[in-house]
PDB file of C-alpha atoms and ligand atoms in Angstrom:
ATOM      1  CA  UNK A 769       0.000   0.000   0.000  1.00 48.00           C
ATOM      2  CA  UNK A 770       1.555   3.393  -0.669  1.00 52.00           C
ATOM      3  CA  UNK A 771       2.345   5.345   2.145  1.00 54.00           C
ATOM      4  CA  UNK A 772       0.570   8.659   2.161  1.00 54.00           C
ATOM      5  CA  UNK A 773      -2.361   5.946   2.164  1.00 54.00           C
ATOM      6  CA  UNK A 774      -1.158   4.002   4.693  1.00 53.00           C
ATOM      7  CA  UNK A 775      -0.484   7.322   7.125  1.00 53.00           C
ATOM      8  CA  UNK A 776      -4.569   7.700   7.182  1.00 63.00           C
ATOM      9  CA  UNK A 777      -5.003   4.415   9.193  1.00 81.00           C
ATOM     10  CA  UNK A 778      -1.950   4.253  11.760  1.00 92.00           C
ATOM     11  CA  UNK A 779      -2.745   3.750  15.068  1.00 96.00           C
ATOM     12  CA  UNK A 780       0.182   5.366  17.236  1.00 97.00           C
ATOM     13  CA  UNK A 781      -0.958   4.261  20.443  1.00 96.00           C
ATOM     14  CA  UNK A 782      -0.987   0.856  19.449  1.00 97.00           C
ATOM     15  CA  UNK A 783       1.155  -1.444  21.723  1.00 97.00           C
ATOM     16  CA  UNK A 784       2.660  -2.702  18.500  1.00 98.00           C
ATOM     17  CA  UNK A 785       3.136   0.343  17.413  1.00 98.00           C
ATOM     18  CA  UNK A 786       4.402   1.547  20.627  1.00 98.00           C
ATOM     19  CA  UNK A 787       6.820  -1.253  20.919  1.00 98.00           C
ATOM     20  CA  UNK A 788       8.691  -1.203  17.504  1.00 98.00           C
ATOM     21  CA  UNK A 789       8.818   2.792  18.549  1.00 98.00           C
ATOM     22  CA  UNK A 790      10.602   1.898  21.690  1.00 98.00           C
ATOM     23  CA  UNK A 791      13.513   0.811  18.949  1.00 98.00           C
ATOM     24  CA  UNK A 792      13.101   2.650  16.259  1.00 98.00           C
ATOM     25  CA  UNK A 793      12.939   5.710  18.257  1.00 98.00           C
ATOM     26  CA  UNK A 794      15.973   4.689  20.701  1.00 98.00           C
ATOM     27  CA  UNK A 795      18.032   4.226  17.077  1.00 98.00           C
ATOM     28  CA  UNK A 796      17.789   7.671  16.160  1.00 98.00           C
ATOM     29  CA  UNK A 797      18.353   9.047  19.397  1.00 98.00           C
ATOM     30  CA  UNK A 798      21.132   6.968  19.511  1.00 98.00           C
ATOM     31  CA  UNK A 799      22.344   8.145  15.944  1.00 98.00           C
ATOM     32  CA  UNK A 800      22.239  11.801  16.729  1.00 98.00           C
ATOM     33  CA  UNK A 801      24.024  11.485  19.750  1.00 98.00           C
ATOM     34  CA  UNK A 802      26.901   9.574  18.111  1.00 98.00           C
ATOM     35  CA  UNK A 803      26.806  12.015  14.960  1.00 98.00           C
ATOM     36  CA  UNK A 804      27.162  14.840  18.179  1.00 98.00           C
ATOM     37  CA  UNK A 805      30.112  13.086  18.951  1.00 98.00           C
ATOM     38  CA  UNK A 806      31.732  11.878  15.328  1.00 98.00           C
ATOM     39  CA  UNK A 807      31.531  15.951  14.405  1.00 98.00           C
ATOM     40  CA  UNK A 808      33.597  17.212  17.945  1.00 98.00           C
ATOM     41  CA  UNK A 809      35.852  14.514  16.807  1.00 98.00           C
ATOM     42  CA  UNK A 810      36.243  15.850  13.265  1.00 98.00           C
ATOM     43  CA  UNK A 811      36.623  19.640  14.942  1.00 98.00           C
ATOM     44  CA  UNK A 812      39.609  18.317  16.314  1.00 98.00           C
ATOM     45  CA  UNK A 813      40.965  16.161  13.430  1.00 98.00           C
ATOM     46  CA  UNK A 814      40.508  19.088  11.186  1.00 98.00           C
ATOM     47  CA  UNK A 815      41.327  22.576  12.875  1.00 97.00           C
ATOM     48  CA  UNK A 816      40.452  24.684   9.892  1.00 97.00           C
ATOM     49  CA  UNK A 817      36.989  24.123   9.861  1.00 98.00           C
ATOM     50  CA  UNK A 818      36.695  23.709  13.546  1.00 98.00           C
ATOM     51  CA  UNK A 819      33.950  26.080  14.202  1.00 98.00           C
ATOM     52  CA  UNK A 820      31.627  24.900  11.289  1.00 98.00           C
ATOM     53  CA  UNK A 821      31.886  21.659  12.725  1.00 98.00           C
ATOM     54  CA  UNK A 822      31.066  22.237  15.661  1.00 98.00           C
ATOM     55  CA  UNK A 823      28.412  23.766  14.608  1.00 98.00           C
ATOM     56  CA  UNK A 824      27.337  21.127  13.212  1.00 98.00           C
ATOM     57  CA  UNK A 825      28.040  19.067  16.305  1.00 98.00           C
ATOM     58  CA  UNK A 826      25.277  21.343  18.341  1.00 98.00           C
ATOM     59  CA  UNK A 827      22.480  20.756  15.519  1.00 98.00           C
ATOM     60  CA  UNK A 828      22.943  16.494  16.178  1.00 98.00           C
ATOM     61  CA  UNK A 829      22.468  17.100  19.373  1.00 98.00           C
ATOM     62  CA  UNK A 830      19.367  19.455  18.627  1.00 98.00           C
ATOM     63  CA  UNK A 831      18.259  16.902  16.964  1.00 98.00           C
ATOM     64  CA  UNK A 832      18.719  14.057  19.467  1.00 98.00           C
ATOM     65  CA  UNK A 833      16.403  16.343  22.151  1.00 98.00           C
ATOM     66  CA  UNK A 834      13.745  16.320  19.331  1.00 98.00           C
ATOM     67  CA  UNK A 835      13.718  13.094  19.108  1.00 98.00           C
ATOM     68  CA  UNK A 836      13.306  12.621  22.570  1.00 98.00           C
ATOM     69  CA  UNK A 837      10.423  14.853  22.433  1.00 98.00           C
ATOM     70  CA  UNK A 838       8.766  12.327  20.271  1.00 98.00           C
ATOM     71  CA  UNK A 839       8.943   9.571  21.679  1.00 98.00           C
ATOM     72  CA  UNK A 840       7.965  11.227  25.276  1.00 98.00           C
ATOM     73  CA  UNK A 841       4.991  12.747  23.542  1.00 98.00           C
ATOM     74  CA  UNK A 842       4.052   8.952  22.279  1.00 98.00           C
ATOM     75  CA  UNK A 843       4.734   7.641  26.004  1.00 98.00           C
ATOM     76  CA  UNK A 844       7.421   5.408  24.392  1.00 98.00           C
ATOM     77  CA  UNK A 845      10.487   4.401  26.483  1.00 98.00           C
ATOM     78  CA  UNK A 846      13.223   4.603  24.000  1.00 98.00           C
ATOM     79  CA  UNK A 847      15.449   0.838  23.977  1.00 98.00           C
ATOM     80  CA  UNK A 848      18.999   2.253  24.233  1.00 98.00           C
ATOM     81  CA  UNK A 849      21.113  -0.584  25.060  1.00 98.00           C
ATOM     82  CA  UNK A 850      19.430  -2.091  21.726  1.00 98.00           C
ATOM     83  CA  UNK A 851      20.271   1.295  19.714  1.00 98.00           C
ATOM     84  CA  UNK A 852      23.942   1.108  21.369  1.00 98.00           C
ATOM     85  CA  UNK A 853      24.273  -2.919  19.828  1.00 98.00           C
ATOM     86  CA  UNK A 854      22.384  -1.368  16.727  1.00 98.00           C
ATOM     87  CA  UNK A 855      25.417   1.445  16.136  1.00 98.00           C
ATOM     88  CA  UNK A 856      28.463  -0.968  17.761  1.00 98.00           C
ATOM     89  CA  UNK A 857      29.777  -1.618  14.208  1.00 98.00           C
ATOM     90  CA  UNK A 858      30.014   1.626  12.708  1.00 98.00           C
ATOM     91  CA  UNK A 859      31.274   3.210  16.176  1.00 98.00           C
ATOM     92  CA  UNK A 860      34.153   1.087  16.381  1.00 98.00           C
ATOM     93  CA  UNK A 861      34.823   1.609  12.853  1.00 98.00           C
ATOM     94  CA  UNK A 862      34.444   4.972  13.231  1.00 98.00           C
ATOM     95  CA  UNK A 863      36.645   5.144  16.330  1.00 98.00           C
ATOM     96  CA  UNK A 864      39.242   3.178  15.160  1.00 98.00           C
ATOM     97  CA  UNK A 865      39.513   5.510  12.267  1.00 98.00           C
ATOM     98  CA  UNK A 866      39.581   8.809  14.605  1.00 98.00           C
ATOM     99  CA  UNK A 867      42.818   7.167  16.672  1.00 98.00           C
ATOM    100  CA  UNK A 868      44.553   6.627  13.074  1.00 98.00           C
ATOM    101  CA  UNK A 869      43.690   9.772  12.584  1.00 98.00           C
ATOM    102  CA  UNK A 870      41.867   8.811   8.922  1.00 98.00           C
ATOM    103  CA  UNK A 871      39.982  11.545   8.103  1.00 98.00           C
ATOM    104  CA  UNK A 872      38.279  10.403   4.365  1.00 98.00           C
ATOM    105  CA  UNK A 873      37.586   7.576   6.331  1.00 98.00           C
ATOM    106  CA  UNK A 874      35.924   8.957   9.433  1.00 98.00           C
ATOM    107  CA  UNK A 875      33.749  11.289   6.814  1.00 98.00           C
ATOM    108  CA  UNK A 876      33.145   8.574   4.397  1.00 98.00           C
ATOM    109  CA  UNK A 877      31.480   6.775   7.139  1.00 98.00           C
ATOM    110  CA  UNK A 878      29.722   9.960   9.356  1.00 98.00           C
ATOM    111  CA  UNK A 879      28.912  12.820   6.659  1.00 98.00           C
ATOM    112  CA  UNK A 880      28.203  10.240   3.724  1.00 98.00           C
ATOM    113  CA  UNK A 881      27.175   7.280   5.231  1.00 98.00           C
ATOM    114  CA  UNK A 882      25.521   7.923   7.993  1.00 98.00           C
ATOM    115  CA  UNK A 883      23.863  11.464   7.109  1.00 98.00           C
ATOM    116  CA  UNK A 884      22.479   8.896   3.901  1.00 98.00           C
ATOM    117  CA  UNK A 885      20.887   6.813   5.987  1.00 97.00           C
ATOM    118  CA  UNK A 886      19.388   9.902   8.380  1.00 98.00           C
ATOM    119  CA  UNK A 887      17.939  11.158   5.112  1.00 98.00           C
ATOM    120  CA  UNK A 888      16.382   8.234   3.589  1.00 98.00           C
ATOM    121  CA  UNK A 889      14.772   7.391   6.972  1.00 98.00           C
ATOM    122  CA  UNK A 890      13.541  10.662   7.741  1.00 98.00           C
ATOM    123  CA  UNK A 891      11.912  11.090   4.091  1.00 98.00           C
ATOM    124  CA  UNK A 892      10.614   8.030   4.222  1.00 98.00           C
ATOM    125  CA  UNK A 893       9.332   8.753   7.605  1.00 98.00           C
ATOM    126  CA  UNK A 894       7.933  12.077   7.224  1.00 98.00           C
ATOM    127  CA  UNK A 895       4.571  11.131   5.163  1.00 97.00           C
ATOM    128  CA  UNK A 896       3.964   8.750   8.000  1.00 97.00           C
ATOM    129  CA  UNK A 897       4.632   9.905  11.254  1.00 98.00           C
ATOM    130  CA  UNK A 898       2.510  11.746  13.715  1.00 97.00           C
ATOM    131  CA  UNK A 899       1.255  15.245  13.596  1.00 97.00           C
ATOM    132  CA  UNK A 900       4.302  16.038  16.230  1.00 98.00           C
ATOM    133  CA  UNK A 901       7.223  13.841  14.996  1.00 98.00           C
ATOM    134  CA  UNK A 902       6.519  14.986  11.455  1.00 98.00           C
ATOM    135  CA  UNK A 903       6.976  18.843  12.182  1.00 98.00           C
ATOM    136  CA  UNK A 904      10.275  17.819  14.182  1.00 98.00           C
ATOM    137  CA  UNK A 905      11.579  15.337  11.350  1.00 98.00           C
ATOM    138  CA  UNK A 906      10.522  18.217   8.603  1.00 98.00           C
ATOM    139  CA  UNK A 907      13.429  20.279  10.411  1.00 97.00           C
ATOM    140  CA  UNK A 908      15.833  17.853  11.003  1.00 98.00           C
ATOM    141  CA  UNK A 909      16.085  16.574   7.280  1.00 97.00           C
ATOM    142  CA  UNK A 910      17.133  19.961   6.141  1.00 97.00           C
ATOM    143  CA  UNK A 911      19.848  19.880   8.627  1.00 97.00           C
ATOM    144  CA  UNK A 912      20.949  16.332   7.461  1.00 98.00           C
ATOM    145  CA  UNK A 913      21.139  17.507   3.891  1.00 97.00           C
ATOM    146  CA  UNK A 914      23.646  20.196   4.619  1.00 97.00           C
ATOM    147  CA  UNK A 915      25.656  17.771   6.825  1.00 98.00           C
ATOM    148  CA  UNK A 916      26.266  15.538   3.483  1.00 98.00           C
ATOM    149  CA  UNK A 917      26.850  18.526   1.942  1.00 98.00           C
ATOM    150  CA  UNK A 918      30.152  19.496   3.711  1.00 98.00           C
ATOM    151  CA  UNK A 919      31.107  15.991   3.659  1.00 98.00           C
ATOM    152  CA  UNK A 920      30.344  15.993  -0.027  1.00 98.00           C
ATOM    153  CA  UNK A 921      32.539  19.328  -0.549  1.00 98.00           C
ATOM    154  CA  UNK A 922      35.442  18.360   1.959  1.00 98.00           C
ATOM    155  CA  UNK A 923      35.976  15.183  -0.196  1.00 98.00           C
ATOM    156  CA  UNK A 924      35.673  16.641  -3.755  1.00 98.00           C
ATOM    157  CA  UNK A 925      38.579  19.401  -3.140  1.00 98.00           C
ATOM    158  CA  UNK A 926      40.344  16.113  -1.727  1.00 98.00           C
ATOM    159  CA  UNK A 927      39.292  13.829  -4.262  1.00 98.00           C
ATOM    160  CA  UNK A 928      42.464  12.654  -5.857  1.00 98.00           C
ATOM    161  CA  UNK A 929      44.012  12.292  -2.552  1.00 98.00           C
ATOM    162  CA  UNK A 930      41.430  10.199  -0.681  1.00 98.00           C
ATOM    163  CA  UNK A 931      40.079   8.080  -3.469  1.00 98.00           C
ATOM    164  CA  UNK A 932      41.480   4.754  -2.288  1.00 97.00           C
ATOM    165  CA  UNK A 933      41.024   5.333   1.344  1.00 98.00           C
ATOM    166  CA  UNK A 934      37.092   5.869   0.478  1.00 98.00           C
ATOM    167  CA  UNK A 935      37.538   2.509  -1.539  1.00 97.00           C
ATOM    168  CA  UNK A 936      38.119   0.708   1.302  1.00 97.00           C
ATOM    169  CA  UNK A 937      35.867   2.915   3.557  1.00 98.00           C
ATOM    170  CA  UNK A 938      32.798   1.791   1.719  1.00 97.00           C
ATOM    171  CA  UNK A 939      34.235  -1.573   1.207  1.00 96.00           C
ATOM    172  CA  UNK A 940      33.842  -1.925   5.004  1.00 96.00           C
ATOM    173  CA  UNK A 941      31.270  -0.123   6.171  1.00 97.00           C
ATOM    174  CA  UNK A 942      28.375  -0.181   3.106  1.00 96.00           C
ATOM    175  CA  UNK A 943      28.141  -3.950   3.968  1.00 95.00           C
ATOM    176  CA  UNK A 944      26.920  -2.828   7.800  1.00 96.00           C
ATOM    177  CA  UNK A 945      24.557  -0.307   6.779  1.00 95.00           C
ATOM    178  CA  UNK A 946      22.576  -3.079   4.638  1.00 94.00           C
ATOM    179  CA  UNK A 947      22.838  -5.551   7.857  1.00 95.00           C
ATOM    180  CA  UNK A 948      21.354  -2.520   9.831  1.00 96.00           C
ATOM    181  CA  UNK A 949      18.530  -2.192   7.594  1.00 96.00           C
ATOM    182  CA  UNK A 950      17.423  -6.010   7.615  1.00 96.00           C
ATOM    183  CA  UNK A 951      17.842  -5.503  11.099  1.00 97.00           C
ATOM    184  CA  UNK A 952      15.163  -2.807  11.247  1.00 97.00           C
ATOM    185  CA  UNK A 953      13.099  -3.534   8.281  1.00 97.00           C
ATOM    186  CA  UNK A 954      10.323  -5.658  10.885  1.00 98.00           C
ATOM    187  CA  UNK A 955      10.164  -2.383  13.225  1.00 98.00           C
ATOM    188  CA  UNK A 956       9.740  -0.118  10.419  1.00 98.00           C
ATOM    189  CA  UNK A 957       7.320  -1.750   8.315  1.00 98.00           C
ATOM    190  CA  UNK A 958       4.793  -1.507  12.061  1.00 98.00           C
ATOM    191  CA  UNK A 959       5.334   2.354  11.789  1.00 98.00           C
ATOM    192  CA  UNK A 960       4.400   1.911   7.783  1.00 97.00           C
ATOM    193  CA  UNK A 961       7.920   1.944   6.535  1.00 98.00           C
ATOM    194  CA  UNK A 962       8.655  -0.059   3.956  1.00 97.00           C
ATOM    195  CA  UNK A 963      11.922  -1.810   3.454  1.00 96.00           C
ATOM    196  CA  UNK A 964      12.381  -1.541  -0.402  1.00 95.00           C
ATOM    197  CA  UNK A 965      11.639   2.498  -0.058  1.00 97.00           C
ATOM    198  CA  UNK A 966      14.497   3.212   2.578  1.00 96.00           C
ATOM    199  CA  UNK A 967      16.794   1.296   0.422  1.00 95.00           C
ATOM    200  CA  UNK A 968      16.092   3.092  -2.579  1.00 95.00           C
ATOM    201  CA  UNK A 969      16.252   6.564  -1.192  1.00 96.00           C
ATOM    202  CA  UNK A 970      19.256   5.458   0.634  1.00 96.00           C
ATOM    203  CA  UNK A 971      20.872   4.053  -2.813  1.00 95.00           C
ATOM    204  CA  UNK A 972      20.025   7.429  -4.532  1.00 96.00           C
ATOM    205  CA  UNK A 973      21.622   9.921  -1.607  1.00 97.00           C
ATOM    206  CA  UNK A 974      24.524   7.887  -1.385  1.00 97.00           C
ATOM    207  CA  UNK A 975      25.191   7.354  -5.303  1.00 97.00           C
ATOM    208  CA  UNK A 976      24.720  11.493  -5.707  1.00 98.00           C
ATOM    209  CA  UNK A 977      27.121  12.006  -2.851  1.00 98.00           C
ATOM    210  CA  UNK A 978      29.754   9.879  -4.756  1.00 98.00           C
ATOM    211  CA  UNK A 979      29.219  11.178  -8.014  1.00 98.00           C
ATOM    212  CA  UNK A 980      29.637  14.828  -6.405  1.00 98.00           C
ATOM    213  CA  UNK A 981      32.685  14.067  -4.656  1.00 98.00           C
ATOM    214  CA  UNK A 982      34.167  12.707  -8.179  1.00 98.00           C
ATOM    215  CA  UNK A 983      33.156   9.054  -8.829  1.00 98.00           C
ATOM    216  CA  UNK A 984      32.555   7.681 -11.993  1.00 97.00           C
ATOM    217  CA  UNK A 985      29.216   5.842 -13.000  1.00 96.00           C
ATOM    218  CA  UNK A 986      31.257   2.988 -13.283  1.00 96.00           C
ATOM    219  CA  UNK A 987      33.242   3.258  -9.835  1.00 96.00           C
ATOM    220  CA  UNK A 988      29.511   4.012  -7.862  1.00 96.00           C
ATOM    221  CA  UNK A 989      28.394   0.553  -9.415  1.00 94.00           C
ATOM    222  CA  UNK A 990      31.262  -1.230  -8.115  1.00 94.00           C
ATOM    223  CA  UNK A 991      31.278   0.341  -5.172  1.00 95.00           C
ATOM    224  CA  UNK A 992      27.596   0.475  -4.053  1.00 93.00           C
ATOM    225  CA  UNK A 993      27.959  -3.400  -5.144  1.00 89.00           C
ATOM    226  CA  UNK A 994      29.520  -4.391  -1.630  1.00 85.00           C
ATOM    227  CA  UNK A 995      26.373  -3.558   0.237  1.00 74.00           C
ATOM    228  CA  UNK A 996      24.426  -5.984  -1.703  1.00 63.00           C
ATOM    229  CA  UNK A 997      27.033  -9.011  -0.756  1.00 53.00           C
ATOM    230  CA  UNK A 998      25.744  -8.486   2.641  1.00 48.00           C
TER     231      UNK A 998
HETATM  232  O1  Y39 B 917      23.600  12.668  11.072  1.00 90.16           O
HETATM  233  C1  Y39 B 917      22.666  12.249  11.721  1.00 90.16           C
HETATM  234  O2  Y39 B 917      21.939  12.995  12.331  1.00 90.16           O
HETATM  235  C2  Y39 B 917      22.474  10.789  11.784  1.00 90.16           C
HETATM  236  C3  Y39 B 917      22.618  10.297  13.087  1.00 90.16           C
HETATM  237  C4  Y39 B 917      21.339  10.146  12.436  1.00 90.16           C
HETATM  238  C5  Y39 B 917      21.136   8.745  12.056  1.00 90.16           C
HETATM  239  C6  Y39 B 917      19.797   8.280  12.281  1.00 90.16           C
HETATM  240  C7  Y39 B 917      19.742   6.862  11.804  1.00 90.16           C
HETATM  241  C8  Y39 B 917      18.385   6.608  11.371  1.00 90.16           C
HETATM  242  C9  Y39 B 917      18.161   5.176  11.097  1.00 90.16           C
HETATM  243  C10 Y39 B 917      16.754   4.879  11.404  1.00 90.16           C
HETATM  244  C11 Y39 B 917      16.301   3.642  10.749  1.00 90.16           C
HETATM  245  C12 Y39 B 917      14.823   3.654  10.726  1.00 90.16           C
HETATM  246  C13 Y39 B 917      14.263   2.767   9.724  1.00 90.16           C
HETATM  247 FE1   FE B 918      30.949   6.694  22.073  1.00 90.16          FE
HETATM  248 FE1   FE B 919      21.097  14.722  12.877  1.00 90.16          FE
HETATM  249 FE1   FE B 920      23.578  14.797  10.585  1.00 90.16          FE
END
């Protein structure tokens, strides 16, 4: 059924729907406190454009307390030791990256990766959420978008240089971004998000954001490729 159908029907005070919330809800509250954190880390790892990113730190964590908001106004106890096993991957990756101080990698997986997946969820959210979640997800996309974006830029006046580093970036972290969504697809489809539609808009933000930075048709075939393996 197509969603702005389906959004006419949904019960949110369901105990189903309530439940899958709990996670769903806990993820991106979870996701916005770690993107908090992955953009302080990138301050430091990149002193020139310190202040913008930490500006862009402070709206991730805007966004976390909106989230919050939304699940409090659903009387939903957000799951947060699930969200923490839900993010483990890509935080260690993402650590492990910061203390080799791999920048290209550390953006590849935060400010494409990451920000791709915030903006396919929250689109595909949107037409489906409650009167109060949608106004707060409405202003959050926005904000995602211009997070790719400097991610997008920082990488395409770098291109040359971190080519093969965001090779093996999305080599080894595309593959956990697929896992995540299997792992999520039950919970979303009980809030009337359907699987197939957050990996297409997913598959679309992150093939744009490579073909920005400086990727070849050919090389965004390969590359979104290793997701699929999964
Ligand atoms: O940059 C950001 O704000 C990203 C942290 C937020 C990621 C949110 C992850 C959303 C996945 C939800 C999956 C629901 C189907
Ligand atoms: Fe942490
Ligand atoms: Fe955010
Ligand atoms: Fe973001």
């Amino acid at each position: 059924m197509p969603q702005l159908e389906a959004s006419l029907e949904i019960d949110f005070h369901s105990a189903a729907y309530k439940d899958a919330y709990s996670r769903i809800n806990a993820i991106v509250i979870e996701g916005e406190q770690e993107a908090h954190e992955n953009y302080l880390k990138l301050a430091e790892m990149l002193p020139d454009n310190h202040d913008q990113l930490v500006s862009l730190a402070r709206m991730e964590n805007r966004h976390k307390k909106g989230f919050e908001a939304c699940g409090r106004n659903l009387q939903v106890t957000p799951d947060m030791e699930f969200a923490r096993q839900f993010f483990s991957d890509l935080h260690g990756n993402f650590q492990v990256a910061a203390a080799n101080n791999q920048i290209v990698t550390c953006l590849l997986i935060q400010s494409l990766i990451i920000e791709c997946f915030a903006i396919a969820a929250y689109n595909i959210y949107i037409p489906v959420a409650d009167d109060f979640a949608r106004k707060i997800t409405e202003g959050v996309v926005k904000d995602e978008y211009s997070h790719l974006n400097y991610g997008e830029e920082w990488l395409k006046a770098n291109f040359e240089t971190a080519k093969a580093e965001l090779e093996v970036a999305n080599r080894q972290n595309l593959p956990l971004v697929w896992r995540m969504l299997n792992q999520v697809a039950e919970d979303a489809q009980v809030l009337s998000m359907e699987k197939e539609a957050l990996v297409e808009d997913f598959m679309i933000q992150y093939g744009e954001a490579l073909s920005n930075i400086g990727f070849s048709t050919r090389d965004i075939m390969r590359m979104s490729a290793y997701g699929l393996a999964a």
